[in-house]
Amino acid sequence: MTPSRSGRGAYPLLLALGVLDASGYSVIVPVAPAIADATGAGPATIGLLVASFPTGMVLGFALAGSVVGRRGTRSLLVGSLAVVALGTLGFVLGHSLTIYFVARFLMGLGSGGIWIGVTFDTLERWPGQEYLCMSRIFAAYSVGGLIGPTLGAFGGIRGPFLAYLALLLAALPLVLLVGEPQVRREFDADRAVLRTRGFGVAAAAILFAVLALGVLEGVLPLHFAERLSQAQIGGLYVGASLIVAVSAAAAGGKRPRPLVFAAVLLAVAGTSLAGIATDVPLWLLALALAAVGIGIANTGSLGLLVEAVPVQRIVTAMVVWSQIGIVGYLLGPLAGGLVAESLGYAFIGTVSAAAGLLVVALLRIARSPVSEAAAEGN
């Protein structure tokens, strides 16, 4: 990869923004038991609270997709960081579930803008290197999963979010310092690509990857709290996020279909074992399996998207693909919370298994996305 002069300065910042953005996803993981204790909320309510973040992201993706073409990525990133900071402040100053729900929604709204800004800045600066560069962005997002749980070591509800707010405020001036791309790249919105089989497979794959992550982060911390402290839960998820990051980066550039097949097997096995087991050593094994599966599913789903959709026509596909993925982060905590509350944690693996079966079925019946993309271009 040979970035331009502005690209050399921008890429570390884009990776750092990915880390920061993903920290906002995961900062709630070790805090969830404290929120449950303070408010009396059960697994289903906590799952709904976690799901309010991706609900905001779905709207944030749509708004950001319309803004990025008119105002550019820098304005989008600055505004999105400010919205996330406002939502974070709700957890610092708030005292009720109502405030926490609104705050978490705002954090998701801004996070959707950050993702679109980082994605299109990357696509614009490195034409021809989209799959490789974006796989590294995914790895950076996985590294962000290290930071969020680590912040849980501050204890309570306010401390972790106050620390995250400080990181957000530190990032704002850095975004302003990096120059715009020297050559603007035109991206077109094409709804026709949404009807292709290749896009459908890519969308199902990212839905599965993020749903499995939502199950892992949105519900299982309450199960782990039966044996572990808040700081220990944070440490557990730090390790899992490191594995996600390494596996996502290692999978970059490799054939996406085999990656996704393997991801389904590993992530379903990991989430199932995590719910069934009651011993810490088995939890460690379960999170390792799930983390590898989620990491390679992220990269594999991106590879399927890039194969299926020409990059110059990717605006609509990227926005909708991202929205579908985040719907998984909404469905994972919601469905996982309901299953855990009604049937017990031992059945929580059925949520990721159902999504995995859909992906495998689509992979088996869909024709090659490469040939489909070629057909679309003729």
CSV table of C-alpha atoms in Angstrom, one decimal:
chain,number,residue,atom,x,y,z
A,1,MET,CA,0.0,0.0,0.0
A,2,THR,CA,1.4,3.4,-1.0
A,3,PRO,CA,-0.6,6.2,0.6
A,4,SER,CA,-0.4,9.8,-0.5
A,5,ARG,CA,1.2,12.4,1.7
A,6,SER,CA,-2.1,13.3,3.4
A,7,GLY,CA,-2.9,9.5,3.6
A,8,ARG,CA,0.3,8.8,5.6
A,9,GLY,CA,-0.9,11.2,8.2
A,10,ALA,CA,-4.6,10.2,8.0
A,11,TYR,CA,-4.3,6.4,8.3
A,12,PRO,CA,-3.1,6.4,12.0
A,13,LEU,CA,-5.9,8.8,12.9
A,14,LEU,CA,-8.5,6.7,11.1
A,15,LEU,CA,-7.3,3.6,12.9
A,16,ALA,CA,-7.3,5.5,16.2
A,17,LEU,CA,-10.9,6.7,15.5
A,18,GLY,CA,-11.9,3.1,14.9
A,19,VAL,CA,-10.4,2.2,18.3
A,20,LEU,CA,-12.2,5.1,20.0
A,21,ASP,CA,-15.5,4.4,18.3
A,22,ALA,CA,-15.5,0.7,19.2
A,23,SER,CA,-14.6,1.6,22.8
A,24,GLY,CA,-18.0,3.3,23.0
A,25,TYR,CA,-19.7,0.0,21.9
A,26,SER,CA,-17.9,-2.0,24.6
A,27,VAL,CA,-17.6,0.4,27.5
A,28,ILE,CA,-21.1,-0.7,28.7
A,29,VAL,CA,-20.0,-4.3,28.9
A,30,PRO,CA,-18.4,-4.3,32.4
A,31,VAL,CA,-20.8,-1.6,33.6
A,32,ALA,CA,-24.0,-3.5,32.8
A,33,PRO,CA,-24.1,-5.4,36.1
A,34,ALA,CA,-23.7,-2.1,38.0
A,35,ILE,CA,-26.6,-0.6,36.1
A,36,ALA,CA,-28.7,-3.7,36.8
A,37,ASP,CA,-27.9,-3.4,40.5
A,38,ALA,CA,-28.5,0.3,40.7
A,39,THR,CA,-31.8,0.2,38.8
A,40,GLY,CA,-33.2,-3.3,39.5
A,41,ALA,CA,-33.2,-4.0,35.8
A,42,GLY,CA,-33.2,-7.7,34.7
A,43,PRO,CA,-31.5,-9.3,31.7
A,44,ALA,CA,-34.2,-8.4,29.2
A,45,THR,CA,-34.1,-4.7,30.2
A,46,ILE,CA,-30.3,-4.6,30.1
A,47,GLY,CA,-30.4,-6.2,26.7
A,48,LEU,CA,-32.8,-3.5,25.6
A,49,LEU,CA,-30.5,-0.8,26.9
A,50,VAL,CA,-27.6,-2.3,25.1
A,51,ALA,CA,-29.8,-2.5,21.9
A,52,SER,CA,-30.6,1.2,22.1
A,53,PHE,CA,-27.0,1.9,20.9
A,54,PRO,CA,-27.4,0.1,17.6
A,55,THR,CA,-30.8,1.6,17.2
A,56,GLY,CA,-29.2,5.0,17.2
A,57,MET,CA,-26.5,3.7,14.8
A,58,VAL,CA,-29.0,2.6,12.2
A,59,LEU,CA,-30.3,6.2,12.0
A,60,GLY,CA,-26.8,7.6,12.2
A,61,PHE,CA,-25.7,5.6,9.2
A,62,ALA,CA,-28.5,7.0,7.1
A,63,LEU,CA,-27.9,10.6,8.2
A,64,ALA,CA,-24.2,10.3,7.7
A,65,GLY,CA,-24.6,8.8,4.2
A,66,SER,CA,-26.4,11.9,3.1
A,67,VAL,CA,-24.0,14.3,4.8
A,68,VAL,CA,-20.7,12.8,3.7
A,69,GLY,CA,-21.1,13.6,0.0
A,70,ARG,CA,-22.1,17.3,0.7
A,71,ARG,CA,-19.9,18.2,3.6
A,72,GLY,CA,-17.0,15.8,3.5
A,73,THR,CA,-15.7,13.4,6.0
A,74,ARG,CA,-14.0,15.9,8.4
A,75,SER,CA,-17.2,17.8,9.2
A,76,LEU,CA,-19.0,14.5,9.6
A,77,LEU,CA,-16.4,13.1,12.0
A,78,VAL,CA,-16.3,16.3,14.1
A,79,GLY,CA,-20.1,16.4,14.4
A,80,SER,CA,-20.4,12.7,15.2
A,81,LEU,CA,-17.7,12.9,17.9
A,82,ALA,CA,-19.7,15.7,19.5
A,83,VAL,CA,-22.9,13.7,19.5
A,84,VAL,CA,-21.2,10.7,21.1
A,85,ALA,CA,-19.7,13.0,23.8
A,86,LEU,CA,-23.2,14.4,24.6
A,87,GLY,CA,-24.6,10.9,25.0
A,88,THR,CA,-21.6,9.9,27.2
A,89,LEU,CA,-22.3,12.8,29.4
A,90,GLY,CA,-25.7,11.3,30.1
A,91,PHE,CA,-24.1,8.4,31.9
A,92,VAL,CA,-21.8,10.7,33.9
A,93,LEU,CA,-24.7,13.0,35.1
A,94,GLY,CA,-27.7,10.7,34.9
A,95,HIS,CA,-29.3,8.7,37.6
A,96,SER,CA,-32.2,6.8,35.9
A,97,LEU,CA,-32.8,4.2,33.3
A,98,THR,CA,-34.7,6.8,31.2
A,99,ILE,CA,-31.7,9.0,31.0
A,100,TYR,CA,-29.4,6.0,30.3
A,101,PHE,CA,-31.6,4.9,27.4
A,102,VAL,CA,-31.6,8.4,25.8
A,103,ALA,CA,-27.8,8.7,26.4
A,104,ARG,CA,-27.1,5.3,24.9
A,105,PHE,CA,-29.2,6.1,21.8
A,106,LEU,CA,-27.3,9.4,21.3
A,107,MET,CA,-24.0,7.5,21.6
A,108,GLY,CA,-25.1,5.1,18.8
A,109,LEU,CA,-26.3,8.0,16.6
A,110,GLY,CA,-22.9,9.6,16.7
A,111,SER,CA,-21.1,6.3,16.3
A,112,GLY,CA,-23.0,5.6,13.1
A,113,GLY,CA,-21.5,8.9,11.7
A,114,ILE,CA,-18.0,8.0,12.8
A,115,TRP,CA,-18.2,4.6,11.1
A,116,ILE,CA,-19.4,6.2,7.8
A,117,GLY,CA,-16.8,8.9,8.0
A,118,VAL,CA,-13.9,6.5,8.7
A,119,THR,CA,-15.1,4.1,6.0
A,120,PHE,CA,-15.4,6.7,3.2
A,121,ASP,CA,-12.2,8.5,4.1
A,122,THR,CA,-10.4,5.2,3.8
A,123,LEU,CA,-12.1,4.3,0.5
A,124,GLU,CA,-11.3,7.7,-0.9
A,125,ARG,CA,-7.6,7.7,0.1
A,126,TRP,CA,-6.6,4.2,-1.0
A,127,PRO,CA,-8.3,3.2,-4.3
A,128,GLY,CA,-7.6,-0.4,-5.2
A,129,GLN,CA,-6.6,-1.3,-1.6
A,130,GLU,CA,-10.1,-1.2,-0.2
A,131,TYR,CA,-10.3,-4.8,1.2
A,132,LEU,CA,-6.9,-4.7,2.8
A,133,CYS,CA,-7.3,-1.2,4.3
A,134,MET,CA,-10.8,-1.8,5.6
A,135,SER,CA,-9.8,-5.2,7.1
A,136,ARG,CA,-7.3,-3.2,9.1
A,137,ILE,CA,-10.0,-0.7,10.1
A,138,PHE,CA,-12.0,-3.7,11.3
A,139,ALA,CA,-9.0,-4.8,13.3
A,140,ALA,CA,-8.8,-1.4,14.9
A,141,TYR,CA,-12.4,-1.5,15.8
A,142,SER,CA,-11.7,-4.9,17.5
A,143,VAL,CA,-8.8,-3.3,19.4
A,144,GLY,CA,-11.4,-0.7,20.6
A,145,GLY,CA,-13.0,-3.6,22.4
A,146,LEU,CA,-9.9,-3.7,24.5
A,147,ILE,CA,-10.3,-0.1,25.7
A,148,GLY,CA,-14.0,-0.2,26.6
A,149,PRO,CA,-13.8,-3.1,29.1
A,150,THR,CA,-10.6,-1.7,30.5
A,151,LEU,CA,-12.4,1.5,31.4
A,152,GLY,CA,-14.6,-0.6,33.6
A,153,ALA,CA,-11.7,-0.8,36.1
A,154,PHE,CA,-12.7,2.7,37.2
A,155,GLY,CA,-15.7,1.1,38.9
A,156,GLY,CA,-19.4,2.0,39.1
A,157,ILE,CA,-21.3,3.7,36.3
A,158,ARG,CA,-19.9,7.2,36.1
A,159,GLY,CA,-16.2,6.4,36.2
A,160,PRO,CA,-15.9,4.4,32.9
A,161,PHE,CA,-18.0,6.9,31.0
A,162,LEU,CA,-16.2,9.9,32.4
A,163,ALA,CA,-12.9,8.4,31.2
A,164,TYR,CA,-14.4,7.7,27.8
A,165,LEU,CA,-15.6,11.3,27.6
A,166,ALA,CA,-12.0,12.5,28.1
A,167,LEU,CA,-10.8,10.4,25.2
A,168,LEU,CA,-13.5,11.8,22.9
A,169,LEU,CA,-12.6,15.4,23.8
A,170,ALA,CA,-8.9,14.6,23.1
A,171,ALA,CA,-9.7,13.2,19.6
A,172,LEU,CA,-11.6,16.3,18.4
A,173,PRO,CA,-8.6,18.5,17.7
A,174,LEU,CA,-6.7,15.7,16.0
A,175,VAL,CA,-9.5,15.3,13.4
A,176,LEU,CA,-9.2,19.0,12.6
A,177,LEU,CA,-5.4,18.8,12.1
A,178,VAL,CA,-5.4,16.1,9.4
A,179,GLY,CA,-5.8,17.4,5.8
A,180,GLU,CA,-8.5,16.4,3.4
A,181,PRO,CA,-7.6,13.9,0.6
A,182,GLN,CA,-5.6,15.5,-2.2
A,183,VAL,CA,-7.9,14.0,-4.8
A,184,ARG,CA,-11.6,13.6,-4.2
A,185,ARG,CA,-13.0,10.3,-5.3
A,186,GLU,CA,-16.5,10.1,-6.6
A,187,PHE,CA,-18.8,7.5,-5.1
A,188,ASP,CA,-22.3,6.8,-6.6
A,189,ALA,CA,-25.4,5.6,-4.8
A,190,ASP,CA,-26.8,2.6,-6.7
A,191,ARG,CA,-29.9,0.8,-5.2
A,192,ALA,CA,-29.8,-1.9,-7.9
A,193,VAL,CA,-26.8,-3.6,-6.2
A,194,LEU,CA,-29.0,-4.3,-3.1
A,195,ARG,CA,-30.9,-6.8,-5.2
A,196,THR,CA,-27.9,-8.9,-6.1
A,197,ARG,CA,-27.3,-12.3,-4.4
A,198,GLY,CA,-23.7,-11.3,-3.6
A,199,PHE,CA,-24.9,-8.3,-1.6
A,200,GLY,CA,-27.4,-10.5,0.2
A,201,VAL,CA,-24.8,-13.0,1.3
A,202,ALA,CA,-22.5,-10.2,2.4
A,203,ALA,CA,-25.3,-8.6,4.4
A,204,ALA,CA,-26.2,-11.9,6.1
A,205,ALA,CA,-22.6,-12.5,7.0
A,206,ILE,CA,-22.2,-9.1,8.7
A,207,LEU,CA,-25.6,-9.6,10.4
A,208,PHE,CA,-24.3,-12.8,11.9
A,209,ALA,CA,-20.9,-11.4,13.0
A,210,VAL,CA,-22.4,-8.4,14.8
A,211,LEU,CA,-25.3,-10.4,16.3
A,212,ALA,CA,-22.8,-12.9,17.8
A,213,LEU,CA,-20.9,-9.9,19.2
A,214,GLY,CA,-24.2,-8.5,20.6
A,215,VAL,CA,-24.9,-11.8,22.4
A,216,LEU,CA,-21.4,-11.9,23.7
A,217,GLU,CA,-21.4,-8.3,25.0
A,218,GLY,CA,-25.0,-7.6,25.7
A,219,VAL,CA,-26.2,-10.5,27.9
A,220,LEU,CA,-23.3,-12.9,28.9
A,221,PRO,CA,-21.7,-10.3,31.3
A,222,LEU,CA,-24.7,-10.9,33.6
A,223,HIS,CA,-23.9,-14.6,33.5
A,224,PHE,CA,-20.3,-14.1,34.2
A,225,ALA,CA,-21.1,-11.8,37.1
A,226,GLU,CA,-22.2,-14.9,39.0
A,227,ARG,CA,-18.5,-15.7,39.5
A,228,LEU,CA,-16.5,-12.6,38.5
A,229,SER,CA,-16.2,-9.0,39.6
A,230,GLN,CA,-16.7,-6.0,37.4
A,231,ALA,CA,-12.9,-5.6,36.9
A,232,GLN,CA,-12.6,-9.3,36.2
A,233,ILE,CA,-15.3,-9.2,33.6
A,234,GLY,CA,-13.6,-6.2,32.0
A,235,GLY,CA,-10.3,-8.2,31.8
A,236,LEU,CA,-12.2,-11.2,30.3
A,237,TYR,CA,-13.5,-9.0,27.5
A,238,VAL,CA,-10.1,-7.3,27.0
A,239,GLY,CA,-8.7,-10.7,26.2
A,240,ALA,CA,-11.6,-11.5,23.9
A,241,SER,CA,-11.3,-8.2,22.0
A,242,LEU,CA,-7.6,-8.8,21.5
A,243,ILE,CA,-8.3,-12.1,19.9
A,244,VAL,CA,-11.0,-10.5,17.6
A,245,ALA,CA,-8.5,-7.9,16.5
A,246,VAL,CA,-5.7,-10.4,15.7
A,247,SER,CA,-8.0,-12.7,13.9
A,248,ALA,CA,-9.6,-9.9,11.9
A,249,ALA,CA,-6.2,-8.5,10.8
A,250,ALA,CA,-4.8,-12.0,10.0
A,251,ALA,CA,-7.8,-12.8,7.8
A,252,GLY,CA,-7.3,-9.6,5.6
A,253,GLY,CA,-6.9,-10.4,1.9
A,254,LYS,CA,-7.9,-14.0,2.2
A,255,ARG,CA,-10.8,-15.7,0.4
A,256,PRO,CA,-14.0,-14.5,2.2
A,257,ARG,CA,-16.3,-17.5,1.7
A,258,PRO,CA,-14.1,-20.1,3.6
A,259,LEU,CA,-13.6,-17.4,6.3
A,260,VAL,CA,-17.3,-17.0,6.8
A,261,PHE,CA,-18.0,-20.8,6.9
A,262,ALA,CA,-15.3,-21.2,9.6
A,263,ALA,CA,-16.6,-18.1,11.5
A,264,VAL,CA,-20.1,-19.5,11.8
A,265,LEU,CA,-18.8,-22.8,13.3
A,266,LEU,CA,-16.5,-21.0,15.8
A,267,ALA,CA,-18.8,-18.2,16.9
A,268,VAL,CA,-21.8,-20.6,17.4
A,269,ALA,CA,-19.6,-23.0,19.4
A,270,GLY,CA,-18.2,-20.2,21.5
A,271,THR,CA,-21.4,-18.5,22.4
A,272,SER,CA,-23.1,-21.8,23.2
A,273,LEU,CA,-20.4,-23.0,25.4
A,274,ALA,CA,-20.3,-19.6,27.3
A,275,GLY,CA,-23.9,-20.0,28.2
A,276,ILE,CA,-23.8,-23.6,29.1
A,277,ALA,CA,-20.6,-23.5,31.2
A,278,THR,CA,-20.5,-22.3,34.8
A,279,ASP,CA,-16.7,-22.5,35.4
A,280,VAL,CA,-14.3,-19.8,34.6
A,281,PRO,CA,-11.8,-21.9,32.6
A,282,LEU,CA,-14.6,-23.0,30.2
A,283,TRP,CA,-15.7,-19.4,29.9
A,284,LEU,CA,-12.1,-18.5,28.8
A,285,LEU,CA,-12.2,-21.2,26.1
A,286,ALA,CA,-15.7,-20.2,25.0
A,287,LEU,CA,-14.8,-16.5,24.6
A,288,ALA,CA,-11.6,-17.4,22.7
A,289,LEU,CA,-13.6,-19.5,20.2
A,290,ALA,CA,-16.3,-16.9,19.8
A,291,ALA,CA,-13.7,-14.1,19.4
A,292,VAL,CA,-11.9,-15.8,16.6
A,293,GLY,CA,-15.2,-16.5,14.8
A,294,ILE,CA,-16.4,-12.9,15.2
A,295,GLY,CA,-13.0,-11.5,14.0
A,296,ILE,CA,-12.9,-13.5,10.8
A,297,ALA,CA,-16.6,-13.0,10.2
A,298,ASN,CA,-16.1,-9.3,10.2
A,299,THR,CA,-13.3,-9.5,7.6
A,300,GLY,CA,-15.0,-12.2,5.5
A,301,SER,CA,-18.3,-10.3,5.3
A,302,LEU,CA,-16.4,-7.2,4.1
A,303,GLY,CA,-14.6,-9.3,1.5
A,304,LEU,CA,-17.9,-10.6,0.2
A,305,LEU,CA,-19.2,-7.0,-0.1
A,306,VAL,CA,-16.2,-5.7,-2.0
A,307,GLU,CA,-16.4,-8.7,-4.3
A,308,ALA,CA,-20.2,-8.2,-4.9
A,309,VAL,CA,-20.3,-4.4,-5.4
A,310,PRO,CA,-18.0,-2.2,-7.5
A,311,VAL,CA,-16.4,0.3,-5.2
A,312,GLN,CA,-17.4,3.3,-7.3
A,313,ARG,CA,-21.1,2.3,-6.8
A,314,ILE,CA,-20.8,1.3,-3.1
A,315,VAL,CA,-22.4,4.2,-1.2
A,316,THR,CA,-25.9,2.8,-0.9
A,317,ALA,CA,-24.6,-0.7,-0.4
A,318,MET,CA,-22.1,0.3,2.3
A,319,VAL,CA,-24.8,2.3,4.2
A,320,VAL,CA,-27.4,-0.6,4.0
A,321,TRP,CA,-24.8,-3.3,4.7
A,322,SER,CA,-23.7,-1.3,7.8
A,323,GLN,CA,-27.3,-0.9,8.9
A,324,ILE,CA,-28.0,-4.6,8.5
A,325,GLY,CA,-24.9,-5.4,10.5
A,326,ILE,CA,-25.9,-3.1,13.4
A,327,VAL,CA,-29.4,-4.6,13.4
A,328,GLY,CA,-27.5,-7.7,14.5
A,329,TYR,CA,-26.2,-5.8,17.5
A,330,LEU,CA,-29.7,-4.8,18.3
A,331,LEU,CA,-31.2,-8.3,17.8
A,332,GLY,CA,-28.4,-10.1,19.7
A,333,PRO,CA,-28.9,-8.4,23.1
A,334,LEU,CA,-32.7,-8.4,22.7
A,335,ALA,CA,-33.1,-12.0,21.7
A,336,GLY,CA,-30.3,-13.1,24.0
A,337,GLY,CA,-31.9,-11.3,26.9
A,338,LEU,CA,-35.3,-12.9,26.3
A,339,VAL,CA,-33.8,-16.4,25.9
A,340,ALA,CA,-31.7,-16.0,29.1
A,341,GLU,CA,-34.6,-14.7,31.1
A,342,SER,CA,-37.2,-17.3,29.9
A,343,LEU,CA,-35.1,-20.4,29.3
A,344,GLY,CA,-31.8,-19.7,31.0
A,345,TYR,CA,-28.2,-18.9,29.8
A,346,ALA,CA,-27.7,-22.5,28.7
A,347,PHE,CA,-29.9,-21.8,25.6
A,348,ILE,CA,-28.3,-18.5,24.6
A,349,GLY,CA,-26.3,-20.2,21.8
A,350,THR,CA,-29.5,-20.8,19.9
A,351,VAL,CA,-29.6,-17.1,19.0
A,352,SER,CA,-26.3,-17.1,17.1
A,353,ALA,CA,-27.0,-20.6,15.7
A,354,ALA,CA,-30.2,-19.4,14.0
A,355,ALA,CA,-28.3,-16.6,12.3
A,356,GLY,CA,-25.5,-18.9,11.4
A,357,LEU,CA,-27.8,-21.3,9.7
A,358,LEU,CA,-29.1,-18.4,7.5
A,359,VAL,CA,-25.6,-17.5,6.4
A,360,VAL,CA,-24.6,-21.1,5.6
A,361,ALA,CA,-27.8,-21.6,3.6
A,362,LEU,CA,-27.2,-18.4,1.5
A,363,LEU,CA,-23.5,-19.2,1.0
A,364,ARG,CA,-24.5,-22.6,-0.5
A,365,ILE,CA,-27.2,-21.4,-2.8
A,366,ALA,CA,-25.7,-18.1,-4.0
A,367,ARG,CA,-23.6,-18.1,-7.1
A,368,SER,CA,-20.1,-16.5,-7.1
A,369,PRO,CA,-20.3,-12.8,-6.2
A,370,VAL,CA,-17.4,-12.2,-8.6
A,371,SER,CA,-19.3,-13.4,-11.6
A,372,GLU,CA,-22.4,-11.5,-10.4
A,373,ALA,CA,-20.5,-8.3,-10.1
A,374,ALA,CA,-19.1,-8.8,-13.7
A,375,ALA,CA,-22.6,-9.4,-14.9
A,376,GLU,CA,-23.9,-6.3,-13.3
A,377,GLY,CA,-21.2,-4.3,-15.0
A,378,ASN,CA,-22.0,-5.5,-18.5
